[in-house]
Amino acid sequence: VSSVAAIGGFLFGYDSACINGTVDALKLAFHANNVGSGFNVASMLLGCAVGAFFAGGIADKFGRRAALFASAVLFAIGAYGAGASTSSMMFVVFRLIGGVAVGAASVIAPAYISEVAPAAYRGRLSSLQQLGIVTGIFFALLINYFIAKAAVGHTASGEFWMGYQAWKWMFWVQLVPIALFFLGLFTIPESPRYLVAAGKADLAQAVLAKTSHPKDADAKVAEIKATLAADHRPSLKDLFDRSSGKVHPVVWVGLIIAALQQFVGINVIFYYGEVLWKAAGSSEADALIHNVILGTINVGSTLVAIALVDKWGRKPLLIMGSVGMVITLGLMAYIFGTAKHGADGNLDLGNLGMPALVAACAYVFAFGVSWGPIVWVLLGEMFPNQMRGAALAVSGLSQWLANFAITMTFPILLDKFGLGGAYGLYAAFALISIFIVMAIVKETKGRTLEQMTS
């Protein structure tokens, strides 16, 4: 059940990363400048913010499963339309549609998994969302590499199959996993927490008996009912304390950690990897290979996180990951900031090329065992039942707006301050994240969703 939901994470990762490897081709196809190129990449993230914000309300009203079905349809429209685009405006419209799907899946899939999973291994099952994301990223990078290699001229701008340019197929390939996701959703049940909130206690009890509570499903239903307000269905107003009128503190925690996950710059690696490594002096082929290497490490580190999250806990992994990112980002900032420029205007790393790649790999590993999966685990489980959908909506909005800000500003930072300046900024955010986690994040390991309501 969790694996089917995590295909939404796979599509999230694939749709996000398939832009990597197409950036220069899109720039040529649509005659875009640096700002226009940045918006071609970042436009999807605005759709993600919209999808994340509205998905929570839709999931609370119509169900988690219905929201995932809707995201599957939007994934298909966005993927086909992006590849079929003949202008920058058309491309942006379809990337926005795909972004709505990504945003919806980013908040609904982890919520769904946390609501069907037993507390004892909820962390591992919730981490399947991040495993899906990084696997999607990996396959996007790998498939982009092979498509570009097989295209005329070995570039994304070259003709690949049926007379269409390679970059178009880089978007169309994802229609295959989208179809699998859509069909898989017919095989999974609705979330029992949603069913109780919708007044369908008998159905909720049947689902709980088959998934997480085979012996005490009736008692669990009663416990869930006790955490829900009797006078109204879940809504955005549940984010505010009735007595003070202020936003609940746990909502602020969600907003902050969701934004920090992006401010450490991880998606610059996966959205602009080709551009980044070309700026560091690599050829297009080598840049795409570097992307595949980093994608492989991303998957491996997530598997490590899945093994550790229910043993070590969420908070220790976040802190250790932050420390690792400070060190590796600082090293990358130093290498890129002190390297000389070659005759072509790109950096000439010389003997520092390999240390730069190793530092990038170590950075991806540090993120992959910590902030990558753990933030999604926390967001899926830290909020009380009454506000989970609404809190995930605003946290998802925070995450995607931060993602948009980082993605949109990277070409500008690259032009004004170089790679060294950009990675110095991300290192500073990684340092800040250590103190934020120590101050406001509470451990949730081993606690039921109902226990965390108090």
GROMACS .gro file of C-alpha atoms in nm:
model
  454
    1VAL     CA    1   0.000   0.000   0.000
    2SER     CA    2   0.278   0.241   0.094
    3SER     CA    3   0.477   0.153  -0.218
    4VAL     CA    4   0.188   0.244  -0.448
    5ALA     CA    5   0.153   0.581  -0.276
    6ALA     CA    6   0.530   0.629  -0.303
    7ILE     CA    7   0.505   0.610  -0.684
    8GLY     CA    8   0.369   0.962  -0.642
    9GLY     CA    9   0.709   1.043  -0.492
   10PHE     CA   10   0.881   0.878  -0.790
   11LEU     CA   11   0.685   1.101  -1.028
   12PHE     CA   12   0.763   1.401  -0.806
   13GLY     CA   13   1.135   1.326  -0.845
   14TYR     CA   14   1.121   1.238  -1.213
   15ASP     CA   15   0.914   1.538  -1.318
   16SER     CA   16   1.135   1.770  -1.113
   17ALA     CA   17   1.466   1.637  -1.244
   18CYS     CA   18   1.386   1.563  -1.608
   19ILE     CA   19   1.445   1.934  -1.675
   20ASN     CA   20   1.812   1.863  -1.596
   21GLY     CA   21   1.982   1.795  -1.926
   22THR     CA   22   1.723   1.994  -2.125
   23VAL     CA   23   1.813   2.345  -2.002
   24ASP     CA   24   2.047   2.439  -2.287
   25ALA     CA   25   1.822   2.270  -2.545
   26LEU     CA   26   1.521   2.466  -2.422
   27LYS     CA   27   1.725   2.784  -2.430
   28LEU     CA   28   1.802   2.724  -2.796
   29ALA     CA   29   1.452   2.604  -2.887
   30PHE     CA   30   1.277   2.901  -2.728
   31HIS     CA   31   1.555   3.163  -2.778
   32ALA     CA   32   1.558   3.239  -2.404
   33ASN     CA   33   1.803   3.456  -2.207
   34ASN     CA   34   1.936   3.367  -1.859
   35VAL     CA   35   1.629   3.499  -1.680
   36GLY     CA   36   1.394   3.327  -1.925
   37SER     CA   37   1.593   3.004  -1.893
   38GLY     CA   38   1.570   3.025  -1.515
   39PHE     CA   39   1.194   3.072  -1.536
   40ASN     CA   40   1.158   2.774  -1.772
   41VAL     CA   41   1.318   2.564  -1.497
   42ALA     CA   42   1.153   2.731  -1.199
   43SER     CA   43   0.802   2.779  -1.341
   44MET     CA   44   0.701   2.428  -1.240
   45LEU     CA   45   0.775   2.517  -0.880
   46LEU     CA   46   0.503   2.783  -0.877
   47GLY     CA   47   0.259   2.511  -0.982
   48CYS     CA   48   0.403   2.294  -0.705
   49ALA     CA   49   0.327   2.564  -0.450
   50VAL     CA   50  -0.032   2.590  -0.573
   51GLY     CA   51  -0.076   2.212  -0.578
   52ALA     CA   52   0.071   2.167  -0.232
   53PHE     CA   53  -0.149   2.440  -0.083
   54PHE     CA   54  -0.481   2.322  -0.227
   55ALA     CA   55  -0.412   1.948  -0.207
   56GLY     CA   56  -0.456   1.943   0.170
   57GLY     CA   57  -0.806   2.085   0.152
   58ILE     CA   58  -0.901   1.858  -0.138
   59ALA     CA   59  -0.768   1.556   0.051
   60ASP     CA   60  -0.965   1.655   0.362
   61LYS     CA   61  -1.284   1.700   0.160
   62PHE     CA   62  -1.270   1.417  -0.094
   63GLY     CA   63  -1.008   1.182   0.050
   64ARG     CA   64  -0.636   1.115   0.017
   65ARG     CA   65  -0.691   0.857  -0.259
   66ALA     CA   66  -0.905   1.092  -0.468
   67ALA     CA   67  -0.639   1.362  -0.443
   68LEU     CA   68  -0.375   1.116  -0.564
   69PHE     CA   69  -0.594   1.017  -0.860
   70ALA     CA   70  -0.628   1.384  -0.955
   71SER     CA   71  -0.251   1.431  -0.934
   72ALA     CA   72  -0.196   1.131  -1.166
   73VAL     CA   73  -0.415   1.291  -1.434
   74LEU     CA   74  -0.236   1.625  -1.401
   75PHE     CA   75   0.103   1.449  -1.418
   76ALA     CA   76   0.003   1.303  -1.757
   77ILE     CA   77  -0.121   1.635  -1.897
   78GLY     CA   78   0.189   1.820  -1.780
   79ALA     CA   79   0.437   1.562  -1.910
   80TYR     CA   80   0.283   1.531  -2.255
   81GLY     CA   81   0.229   1.905  -2.295
   82ALA     CA   82   0.584   1.998  -2.189
   83GLY     CA   83   0.732   1.770  -2.453
   84ALA     CA   84   0.488   1.893  -2.719
   85SER     CA   85   0.556   2.262  -2.650
   86THR     CA   86   0.656   2.487  -2.937
   87SER     CA   87   0.709   2.808  -2.740
   88SER     CA   88   0.835   2.916  -2.401
   89MET     CA   89   0.486   3.029  -2.298
   90MET     CA   90   0.332   2.694  -2.390
   91PHE     CA   91   0.609   2.512  -2.208
   92VAL     CA   92   0.562   2.718  -1.892
   93VAL     CA   93   0.184   2.653  -1.890
   94PHE     CA   94   0.229   2.276  -1.905
   95ARG     CA   95   0.512   2.282  -1.652
   96LEU     CA   96   0.278   2.470  -1.419
   97ILE     CA   97   0.015   2.195  -1.464
   98GLY     CA   98   0.276   1.927  -1.395
   99GLY     CA   99   0.390   2.131  -1.097
  100VAL     CA  100   0.040   2.124  -0.947
  101ALA     CA  101   0.059   1.744  -0.966
  102VAL     CA  102   0.404   1.735  -0.807
  103GLY     CA  103   0.295   1.969  -0.527
  104ALA     CA  104  -0.015   1.765  -0.454
  105ALA     CA  105   0.177   1.436  -0.448
  106SER     CA  106   0.446   1.590  -0.228
  107VAL     CA  107   0.204   1.648   0.060
  108ILE     CA  108  -0.064   1.382   0.010
  109ALA     CA  109   0.162   1.078  -0.037
  110PRO     CA  110   0.354   1.119   0.293
  111ALA     CA  111   0.030   1.201   0.478
  112TYR     CA  112  -0.137   0.891   0.337
  113ILE     CA  113   0.157   0.664   0.420
  114SER     CA  114   0.183   0.795   0.777
  115GLU     CA  115  -0.192   0.739   0.826
  116VAL     CA  116  -0.187   0.373   0.718
  117ALA     CA  117   0.148   0.271   0.872
  118PRO     CA  118   0.197   0.116   1.221
  119ALA     CA  119   0.394   0.342   1.457
  120ALA     CA  120   0.678   0.090   1.500
  121TYR     CA  121   0.796   0.126   1.141
  122ARG     CA  122   0.614   0.437   1.025
  123GLY     CA  123   0.948   0.614   0.975
  124ARG     CA  124   1.072   0.347   0.736
  125LEU     CA  125   0.748   0.334   0.540
  126SER     CA  126   0.719   0.714   0.527
  127SER     CA  127   1.076   0.724   0.397
  128LEU     CA  128   0.953   0.533   0.091
  129GLN     CA  129   0.824   0.872  -0.027
  130GLN     CA  130   1.178   1.009  -0.035
  131LEU     CA  131   1.309   0.682  -0.184
  132GLY     CA  132   1.052   0.729  -0.459
  133ILE     CA  133   1.166   1.089  -0.509
  134VAL     CA  134   1.536   1.009  -0.534
  135THR     CA  135   1.473   0.702  -0.750
  136GLY     CA  136   1.268   0.921  -0.982
  137ILE     CA  137   1.550   1.174  -0.992
  138PHE     CA  138   1.803   0.899  -1.066
  139PHE     CA  139   1.601   0.751  -1.352
  140ALA     CA  140   1.535   1.096  -1.497
  141LEU     CA  141   1.909   1.169  -1.502
  142LEU     CA  142   1.996   0.823  -1.635
  143ILE     CA  143   1.733   0.822  -1.909
  144ASN     CA  144   1.824   1.178  -2.009
  145TYR     CA  145   2.186   1.066  -2.044
  146PHE     CA  146   2.100   0.772  -2.270
  147ILE     CA  147   1.851   0.970  -2.479
  148ALA     CA  148   2.107   1.249  -2.534
  149LYS     CA  149   2.378   0.995  -2.615
  150ALA     CA  150   2.157   0.827  -2.875
  151ALA     CA  151   2.039   1.154  -3.034
  152VAL     CA  152   2.192   1.312  -3.342
  153GLY     CA  153   2.499   1.506  -3.231
  154HIS     CA  154   2.476   1.344  -2.885
  155THR     CA  155   2.290   1.645  -2.744
  156ALA     CA  156   1.940   1.711  -2.613
  157SER     CA  157   1.882   1.941  -2.913
  158GLY     CA  158   1.946   1.661  -3.163
  159GLU     CA  159   1.682   1.447  -3.331
  160PHE     CA  160   1.612   1.127  -3.139
  161TRP     CA  161   1.307   0.924  -3.243
  162MET     CA  162   1.018   0.970  -3.485
  163GLY     CA  163   1.165   1.301  -3.596
  164TYR     CA  164   1.134   1.467  -3.254
  165GLN     CA  165   1.419   1.631  -3.064
  166ALA     CA  166   1.570   1.441  -2.771
  167TRP     CA  167   1.456   1.693  -2.508
  168LYS     CA  168   1.091   1.624  -2.595
  169TRP     CA  169   1.131   1.253  -2.523
  170MET     CA  170   1.294   1.335  -2.191
  171PHE     CA  171   0.951   1.460  -2.080
  172TRP     CA  172   0.739   1.201  -2.261
  173VAL     CA  173   0.912   0.896  -2.111
  174GLN     CA  174   0.750   0.963  -1.774
  175LEU     CA  175   0.405   0.879  -1.917
  176VAL     CA  176   0.493   0.513  -1.850
  177PRO     CA  177   0.530   0.540  -1.468
  178ILE     CA  178   0.233   0.781  -1.461
  179ALA     CA  179   0.014   0.504  -1.609
  180LEU     CA  180   0.145   0.256  -1.349
  181PHE     CA  181   0.066   0.504  -1.070
  182PHE     CA  182  -0.289   0.561  -1.195
  183LEU     CA  183  -0.362   0.189  -1.218
  184GLY     CA  184  -0.196   0.117  -0.884
  185LEU     CA  185  -0.425   0.361  -0.703
  186PHE     CA  186  -0.720   0.131  -0.776
  187THR     CA  187  -0.558  -0.134  -0.552
  188ILE     CA  188  -0.513   0.067  -0.229
  189PRO     CA  189  -0.768   0.162   0.041
  190GLU     CA  190  -0.863   0.508   0.161
  191SER     CA  191  -0.683   0.648   0.467
  192PRO     CA  192  -0.853   0.533   0.791
  193ARG     CA  193  -0.795   0.873   0.953
  194TYR     CA  194  -0.980   1.042   0.667
  195LEU     CA  195  -1.261   0.786   0.684
  196VAL     CA  196  -1.315   0.854   1.055
  197ALA     CA  197  -1.317   1.230   0.992
  198ALA     CA  198  -1.571   1.172   0.712
  199GLY     CA  199  -1.801   0.978   0.945
  200LYS     CA  200  -1.725   0.637   0.791
  201ALA     CA  201  -1.605   0.460   1.102
  202ASP     CA  202  -1.700   0.110   0.981
  203LEU     CA  203  -1.488   0.146   0.667
  204ALA     CA  204  -1.202   0.290   0.873
  205GLN     CA  205  -1.216  -0.007   1.110
  206ALA     CA  206  -1.197  -0.250   0.815
  207VAL     CA  207  -0.891  -0.071   0.673
  208LEU     CA  208  -0.717  -0.062   1.013
  209ALA     CA  209  -0.784  -0.433   1.062
  210LYS     CA  210  -0.610  -0.508   0.732
  211THR     CA  211  -0.315  -0.273   0.776
  212SER     CA  212  -0.185  -0.149   1.110
  213HIS     CA  213  -0.425  -0.274   1.384
  214PRO     CA  214  -0.547  -0.628   1.311
  215LYS     CA  215  -0.640  -0.698   1.676
  216ASP     CA  216  -0.771  -0.368   1.810
  217ALA     CA  217  -0.914  -0.179   1.511
  218ASP     CA  218  -1.231  -0.080   1.699
  219ALA     CA  219  -1.032   0.071   1.986
  220LYS     CA  220  -0.813   0.257   1.739
  221VAL     CA  221  -1.116   0.407   1.569
  222ALA     CA  222  -1.236   0.536   1.907
  223GLU     CA  223  -0.892   0.684   1.975
  224ILE     CA  224  -0.889   0.860   1.639
  225LYS     CA  225  -1.238   1.000   1.702
  226ALA     CA  226  -1.115   1.148   2.030
  227THR     CA  227  -0.854   1.356   1.844
  228LEU     CA  228  -1.102   1.510   1.602
  229ALA     CA  229  -1.322   1.813   1.663
  230ALA     CA  230  -1.686   1.713   1.694
  231ASP     CA  231  -1.826   2.039   1.557
  232HIS     CA  232  -1.658   2.054   1.213
  233ARG     CA  233  -1.458   1.872   0.951
  234PRO     CA  234  -1.082   1.948   0.926
  235SER     CA  235  -1.010   2.287   0.764
  236LEU     CA  236  -0.752   2.568   0.750
  237LYS     CA  237  -0.899   2.731   1.062
  238ASP     CA  238  -0.764   2.438   1.264
  239LEU     CA  239  -0.416   2.586   1.218
  240PHE     CA  240  -0.508   2.858   1.468
  241ASP     CA  241  -0.543   2.822   1.844
  242ARG     CA  242  -0.905   2.892   1.936
  243SER     CA  243  -0.822   3.071   2.258
  244SER     CA  244  -0.538   3.296   2.138
  245GLY     CA  245  -0.614   3.319   1.767
  246LYS     CA  246  -0.246   3.257   1.691
  247VAL     CA  247  -0.098   2.993   1.462
  248HIS     CA  248  -0.016   2.673   1.652
  249PRO     CA  249   0.360   2.646   1.723
  250VAL     CA  250   0.384   2.305   1.553
  251VAL     CA  251   0.269   2.468   1.228
  252TRP     CA  252   0.558   2.715   1.247
  253VAL     CA  253   0.797   2.423   1.293
  254GLY     CA  254   0.661   2.264   0.976
  255LEU     CA  255   0.692   2.588   0.779
  256ILE     CA  256   1.052   2.643   0.888
  257ILE     CA  257   1.193   2.294   0.834
  258ALA     CA  258   1.016   2.267   0.497
  259ALA     CA  259   1.183   2.588   0.377
  260LEU     CA  260   1.524   2.497   0.519
  261GLN     CA  261   1.519   2.169   0.326
  262GLN     CA  262   1.542   2.380   0.010
  263PHE     CA  263   1.761   2.665   0.133
  264VAL     CA  264   2.057   2.427   0.165
  265GLY     CA  265   2.060   2.422  -0.218
  266ILE     CA  266   2.009   2.054  -0.291
  267ASN     CA  267   1.792   2.105  -0.596
  268VAL     CA  268   2.052   2.323  -0.764
  269ILE     CA  269   2.247   1.998  -0.802
  270PHE     CA  270   1.952   1.816  -0.961
  271TYR     CA  271   1.789   2.097  -1.162
  272TYR     CA  272   2.106   2.264  -1.288
  273GLY     CA  273   2.357   1.979  -1.265
  274GLU     CA  274   2.446   1.997  -1.633
  275VAL     CA  275   2.491   2.376  -1.619
  276LEU     CA  276   2.685   2.354  -1.291
  277TRP     CA  277   2.939   2.100  -1.413
  278LYS     CA  278   2.978   2.275  -1.748
  279ALA     CA  279   3.054   2.595  -1.556
  280ALA     CA  280   3.312   2.394  -1.363
  281GLY     CA  281   3.480   2.300  -1.692
  282SER     CA  282   3.321   1.962  -1.775
  283SER     CA  283   3.197   1.860  -2.118
  284GLU     CA  284   2.821   1.796  -2.166
  285ALA     CA  285   2.879   1.420  -2.165
  286ASP     CA  286   3.088   1.434  -1.846
  287ALA     CA  287   2.834   1.667  -1.684
  288LEU     CA  288   2.554   1.418  -1.749
  289ILE     CA  289   2.768   1.134  -1.610
  290HIS     CA  290   2.832   1.341  -1.295
  291ASN     CA  291   2.455   1.379  -1.262
  292VAL     CA  292   2.408   1.002  -1.278
  293ILE     CA  293   2.677   0.948  -1.013
  294LEU     CA  294   2.510   1.198  -0.779
  295GLY     CA  295   2.170   1.042  -0.845
  296THR     CA  296   2.307   0.699  -0.752
  297ILE     CA  297   2.447   0.833  -0.425
  298ASN     CA  298   2.114   1.001  -0.354
  299VAL     CA  299   1.933   0.667  -0.380
  300GLY     CA  300   2.193   0.484  -0.170
  301SER     CA  301   2.189   0.743   0.107
  302THR     CA  302   1.810   0.725   0.125
  303LEU     CA  303   1.831   0.349   0.178
  304VAL     CA  304   2.069   0.417   0.467
  305ALA     CA  305   1.818   0.665   0.611
  306ILE     CA  306   1.537   0.408   0.587
  307ALA     CA  307   1.750   0.165   0.788
  308LEU     CA  308   1.829   0.424   1.058
  309VAL     CA  309   1.521   0.646   1.097
  310ASP     CA  310   1.329   0.419   1.336
  311LYS     CA  311   1.646   0.323   1.527
  312TRP     CA  312   1.829   0.653   1.571
  313GLY     CA  313   1.531   0.885   1.549
  314ARG     CA  314   1.449   1.188   1.337
  315LYS     CA  315   1.626   1.468   1.525
  316PRO     CA  316   1.975   1.311   1.552
  317LEU     CA  317   1.978   1.236   1.178
  318LEU     CA  318   1.882   1.596   1.095
  319ILE     CA  319   2.160   1.738   1.310
  320MET     CA  320   2.427   1.503   1.175
  321GLY     CA  321   2.315   1.574   0.820
  322SER     CA  322   2.337   1.949   0.877
  323VAL     CA  323   2.693   1.919   1.010
  324GLY     CA  324   2.791   1.713   0.707
  325MET     CA  325   2.637   1.966   0.469
  326VAL     CA  326   2.816   2.259   0.634
  327ILE     CA  327   3.151   2.088   0.581
  328THR     CA  328   3.092   1.970   0.224
  329LEU     CA  329   2.920   2.288   0.101
  330GLY     CA  330   3.197   2.495   0.257
  331LEU     CA  331   3.457   2.286   0.073
  332MET     CA  332   3.269   2.324  -0.258
  333ALA     CA  333   3.242   2.700  -0.203
  334TYR     CA  334   3.618   2.719  -0.141
  335ILE     CA  335   3.711   2.511  -0.446
  336PHE     CA  336   3.479   2.693  -0.684
  337GLY     CA  337   3.557   3.032  -0.532
  338THR     CA  338   3.936   3.002  -0.566
  339ALA     CA  339   3.952   2.828  -0.906
  340LYS     CA  340   4.079   3.023  -1.205
  341HIS     CA  341   3.886   3.079  -1.528
  342GLY     CA  342   3.997   2.924  -1.854
  343ALA     CA  343   4.006   3.085  -2.199
  344ASP     CA  344   3.642   2.980  -2.259
  345GLY     CA  345   3.525   3.170  -1.952
  346ASN     CA  346   3.444   2.855  -1.753
  347LEU     CA  347   3.623   2.751  -1.437
  348ASP     CA  348   3.942   2.551  -1.475
  349LEU     CA  349   3.946   2.330  -1.167
  350GLY     CA  350   4.264   2.152  -1.267
  351ASN     CA  351   4.370   1.910  -0.992
  352LEU     CA  352   4.071   2.021  -0.782
  353GLY     CA  353   3.819   1.867  -1.022
  354MET     CA  354   3.809   1.534  -0.841
  355PRO     CA  355   3.794   1.689  -0.488
  356ALA     CA  356   3.502   1.903  -0.610
  357LEU     CA  357   3.315   1.596  -0.734
  358VAL     CA  358   3.390   1.406  -0.410
  359ALA     CA  359   3.267   1.703  -0.203
  360ALA     CA  360   2.947   1.718  -0.412
  361CYS     CA  361   2.895   1.344  -0.363
  362ALA     CA  362   2.950   1.376   0.013
  363TYR     CA  363   2.707   1.669   0.025
  364VAL     CA  364   2.437   1.469  -0.154
  365PHE     CA  365   2.499   1.177   0.084
  366ALA     CA  366   2.471   1.402   0.392
  367PHE     CA  367   2.142   1.542   0.262
  368GLY     CA  368   2.015   1.201   0.155
  369VAL     CA  369   2.051   1.041   0.499
  370SER     CA  370   1.893   1.335   0.676
  371TRP     CA  371   1.703   1.634   0.541
  372GLY     CA  372   1.588   1.457   0.225
  373PRO     CA  373   1.375   1.182   0.381
  374ILE     CA  374   1.342   1.300   0.741
  375VAL     CA  375   1.161   1.625   0.662
  376TRP     CA  376   0.895   1.432   0.470
  377VAL     CA  377   0.868   1.181   0.755
  378LEU     CA  378   0.821   1.460   1.009
  379LEU     CA  379   0.571   1.652   0.799
  380GLY     CA  380   0.365   1.338   0.755
  381GLU     CA  381   0.352   1.253   1.123
  382MET     CA  382   0.413   1.561   1.342
  383PHE     CA  383   0.073   1.728   1.302
  384PRO     CA  384  -0.243   1.632   1.495
  385ASN     CA  385  -0.515   1.446   1.302
  386GLN     CA  386  -0.746   1.747   1.303
  387MET     CA  387  -0.501   1.974   1.123
  388ARG     CA  388  -0.280   1.733   0.926
  389GLY     CA  389  -0.420   1.812   0.582
  390ALA     CA  390  -0.421   2.189   0.638
  391ALA     CA  391  -0.078   2.195   0.806
  392LEU     CA  392   0.073   1.990   0.524
  393ALA     CA  393  -0.081   2.234   0.277
  394VAL     CA  394   0.092   2.540   0.422
  395SER     CA  395   0.416   2.349   0.489
  396GLY     CA  396   0.417   2.227   0.131
  397LEU     CA  397   0.356   2.584   0.014
  398SER     CA  398   0.656   2.695   0.222
  399GLN     CA  399   0.873   2.419   0.077
  400TRP     CA  400   0.788   2.491  -0.284
  401LEU     CA  401   0.817   2.869  -0.254
  402ALA     CA  402   1.165   2.819  -0.102
  403ASN     CA  403   1.245   2.577  -0.385
  404PHE     CA  404   1.130   2.836  -0.639
  405ALA     CA  405   1.342   3.107  -0.477
  406ILE     CA  406   1.657   2.892  -0.481
  407THR     CA  407   1.598   2.766  -0.835
  408MET     CA  408   1.515   3.107  -0.981
  409THR     CA  409   1.810   3.282  -0.818
  410PHE     CA  410   2.083   3.027  -0.900
  411PRO     CA  411   2.150   3.153  -1.257
  412ILE     CA  412   2.164   3.507  -1.119
  413LEU     CA  413   2.401   3.407  -0.836
  414LEU     CA  414   2.612   3.212  -1.085
  415ASP     CA  415   2.640   3.518  -1.308
  416LYS     CA  416   2.707   3.772  -1.028
  417PHE     CA  417   2.903   3.577  -0.766
  418GLY     CA  418   3.006   3.251  -0.934
  419LEU     CA  419   2.969   2.899  -0.801
  420GLY     CA  420   3.176   2.984  -0.493
  421GLY     CA  421   2.935   3.257  -0.383
  422ALA     CA  422   2.627   3.043  -0.446
  423TYR     CA  423   2.757   2.748  -0.246
  424GLY     CA  424   2.880   2.976   0.031
  425LEU     CA  425   2.520   3.094   0.075
  426TYR     CA  426   2.387   2.738   0.090
  427ALA     CA  427   2.656   2.648   0.346
  428ALA     CA  428   2.537   2.936   0.564
  429PHE     CA  429   2.181   2.802   0.558
  430ALA     CA  430   2.308   2.453   0.648
  431LEU     CA  431   2.483   2.604   0.951
  432ILE     CA  432   2.164   2.784   1.057
  433SER     CA  433   1.968   2.459   1.025
  434ILE     CA  434   2.173   2.297   1.305
  435PHE     CA  435   2.057   2.550   1.561
  436ILE     CA  436   1.699   2.551   1.430
  437VAL     CA  437   1.666   2.174   1.472
  438MET     CA  438   1.818   2.180   1.820
  439ALA     CA  439   1.579   2.457   1.926
  440ILE     CA  440   1.237   2.366   1.783
  441VAL     CA  441   1.220   2.009   1.646
  442LYS     CA  442   1.083   1.740   1.880
  443GLU     CA  443   1.148   1.370   1.843
  444THR     CA  444   0.853   1.166   1.710
  445LYS     CA  445   1.011   0.819   1.691
  446GLY     CA  446   0.785   0.539   1.816
  447ARG     CA  447   0.485   0.759   1.900
  448THR     CA  448   0.144   0.702   1.744
  449LEU     CA  449  -0.021   0.981   1.547
  450GLU     CA  450  -0.282   1.008   1.820
  451GLN     CA  451  -0.018   1.042   2.094
  452MET     CA  452   0.134   1.335   1.906
  453THR     CA  453  -0.198   1.519   1.910
  454SER     CA  454  -0.124   1.626   2.267
   0.00000   0.00000   0.00000
